Every structure is written in structure tokens, then in C-alpha cells.
Amino acid sequence: MLTEITGLPDHIFGVRATGEVTSDDIKDVLLTGLKRTAQRFKEIRYLLVLETDVKNFTAGAWIQDAKAGIQNFTRWKKIAVVSAEKSVEWFTDIFTVATPGKSKGFKPDELEEAKAWLNTED
């Protein structure tokens, strides 16, 4: 399940992933929030807090997630991924090379650092 994270600065969109993540979660929560943020701020600063194993994303969710990346390709400014999984850090490094924005992985105890990084203009 994806749930929007509240209490973030307006220009940062964030979601928390728990349990199984489906294509409906991606469409209803992620795509809607990314579209709203991109339209309002002309860029996307995105926080993903993974509290589930990436294996819990259904095939449909991965397809929708790829769609989100492509639809917003030029608007990515920063992506912070908070996860205990080491492979997620590797993925964020690859994402930085493949997109115009910056991405960075953080450990679960670095959530506040992730928020601060998203909020900076570097």
C-alpha cells in the first residue's frame, strides 16, 4: 500500500510503501501526487519511504512506476529513497545517471536528513 506522507513542505511530495504495492496504489497515490506537484512547482522533489521489501511491488506496480518516471522525465529535481535494503541505494545511484535530477539513498534512521536534503538547492 502507498500512503501520502503529510507534514512535508508543499514543494516536496512523499509516499510511504508498506505491505503489497499494486498498480492501483501507483495510479491513485503516486501518479496523482506527482502530477499535482509537477503542475504546481514545475519540478518534482520526491521522498519514498520503503517500509516493505521491493519484492512486494506487483508487476503492474512496476509498470505504473516506470510510467511515472517517463511522464515526468524532465521535471525530476531530487529523489530521496529511505530504505533498509542495500539494493535500493544501488538503484538510486543508477537513477541519478539515467535522469536529469539527483537521487540519493538513505537508511531508515536518516529520514530527517533525507527531508533536509530534498529541501536544499544544490
PDB file of C-alpha atoms in Angstrom, residues 68-118:
ATOM      1  CA  ALA A  68       5.505   7.814 -13.709  1.00  0.00           C
ATOM      2  CA  GLY A  69       9.207   8.184 -14.365  1.00  0.00           C
ATOM      3  CA  ILE A  70       8.776   8.627 -18.094  1.00  0.00           C
ATOM      4  CA  GLN A  71       5.809  11.020 -17.841  1.00  0.00           C
ATOM      5  CA  ASN A  72       7.773  13.322 -15.553  1.00  0.00           C
ATOM      6  CA  PHE A  73      11.236  12.752 -17.032  1.00  0.00           C
ATOM      7  CA  THR A  74      12.285  16.402 -17.364  1.00  0.00           C
ATOM      8  CA  ARG A  75      10.729  17.510 -14.071  1.00  0.00           C
ATOM      9  CA  TRP A  76      12.695  15.329 -11.636  1.00  0.00           C
ATOM     10  CA  LYS A  77      14.755  17.588  -9.377  1.00  0.00           C
ATOM     11  CA  LYS A  78      15.553  15.316  -6.419  1.00  0.00           C
ATOM     12  CA  ILE A  79      14.552  11.861  -5.264  1.00  0.00           C
ATOM     13  CA  ALA A  80      15.281  10.573  -1.765  1.00  0.00           C
ATOM     14  CA  VAL A  81      14.672   6.897  -1.071  1.00  0.00           C
ATOM     15  CA  VAL A  82      14.657   5.752   2.545  1.00  0.00           C
ATOM     16  CA  SER A  83      15.091   2.007   2.912  1.00  0.00           C
ATOM     17  CA  ALA A  84      16.926  -0.666   4.869  1.00  0.00           C
ATOM     18  CA  GLU A  85      17.595  -2.549   1.617  1.00  0.00           C
ATOM     19  CA  LYS A  86      21.100  -2.073   0.238  1.00  0.00           C
ATOM     20  CA  SER A  87      19.932  -2.767  -3.327  1.00  0.00           C
ATOM     21  CA  VAL A  88      17.739   0.338  -3.153  1.00  0.00           C
ATOM     22  CA  GLU A  89      20.812   2.536  -2.621  1.00  0.00           C
ATOM     23  CA  TRP A  90      22.363   0.984  -5.736  1.00  0.00           C
ATOM     24  CA  PHE A  91      19.165   1.712  -7.694  1.00  0.00           C
ATOM     25  CA  THR A  92      19.124   5.371  -6.637  1.00  0.00           C
ATOM     26  CA  ASP A  93      22.719   5.754  -7.839  1.00  0.00           C
ATOM     27  CA  ILE A  94      21.732   4.333 -11.250  1.00  0.00           C
ATOM     28  CA  PHE A  95      18.622   6.555 -11.387  1.00  0.00           C
ATOM     29  CA  THR A  96      20.833   9.642 -10.988  1.00  0.00           C
ATOM     30  CA  VAL A  97      22.744   8.692 -14.127  1.00  0.00           C
ATOM     31  CA  ALA A  98      19.553   7.951 -16.092  1.00  0.00           C
ATOM     32  CA  THR A  99      17.537  11.088 -15.236  1.00  0.00           C
ATOM     33  CA  PRO A 100      18.166  14.842 -15.183  1.00  0.00           C
ATOM     34  CA  GLY A 101      17.646  15.108 -11.414  1.00  0.00           C
ATOM     35  CA  LYS A 102      19.615  13.881  -8.426  1.00  0.00           C
ATOM     36  CA  SER A 103      18.751  10.893  -6.295  1.00  0.00           C
ATOM     37  CA  LYS A 104      20.130   9.606  -3.041  1.00  0.00           C
ATOM     38  CA  GLY A 105      19.510   6.635  -0.775  1.00  0.00           C
ATOM     39  CA  PHE A 106      19.105   6.961   2.975  1.00  0.00           C
ATOM     40  CA  LYS A 107      18.859   4.460   5.830  1.00  0.00           C
ATOM     41  CA  PRO A 108      15.658   4.383   7.936  1.00  0.00           C
ATOM     42  CA  ASP A 109      17.292   6.345  10.775  1.00  0.00           C
ATOM     43  CA  GLU A 110      18.208   9.106   8.277  1.00  0.00           C
ATOM     44  CA  LEU A 111      14.645  10.158   7.389  1.00  0.00           C
ATOM     45  CA  GLU A 112      15.111  13.716   8.691  1.00  0.00           C
ATOM     46  CA  GLU A 113      18.377  14.004   6.737  1.00  0.00           C
ATOM     47  CA  ALA A 114      16.527  12.873   3.590  1.00  0.00           C
ATOM     48  CA  LYS A 115      13.881  15.571   4.099  1.00  0.00           C
ATOM     49  CA  ALA A 116      16.541  18.234   4.647  1.00  0.00           C
ATOM     50  CA  TRP A 117      18.441  17.140   1.511  1.00  0.00           C
ATOM     51  CA  LEU A 118      15.260  17.385  -0.588  1.00  0.00           C
TER      52      LEU A 118
END
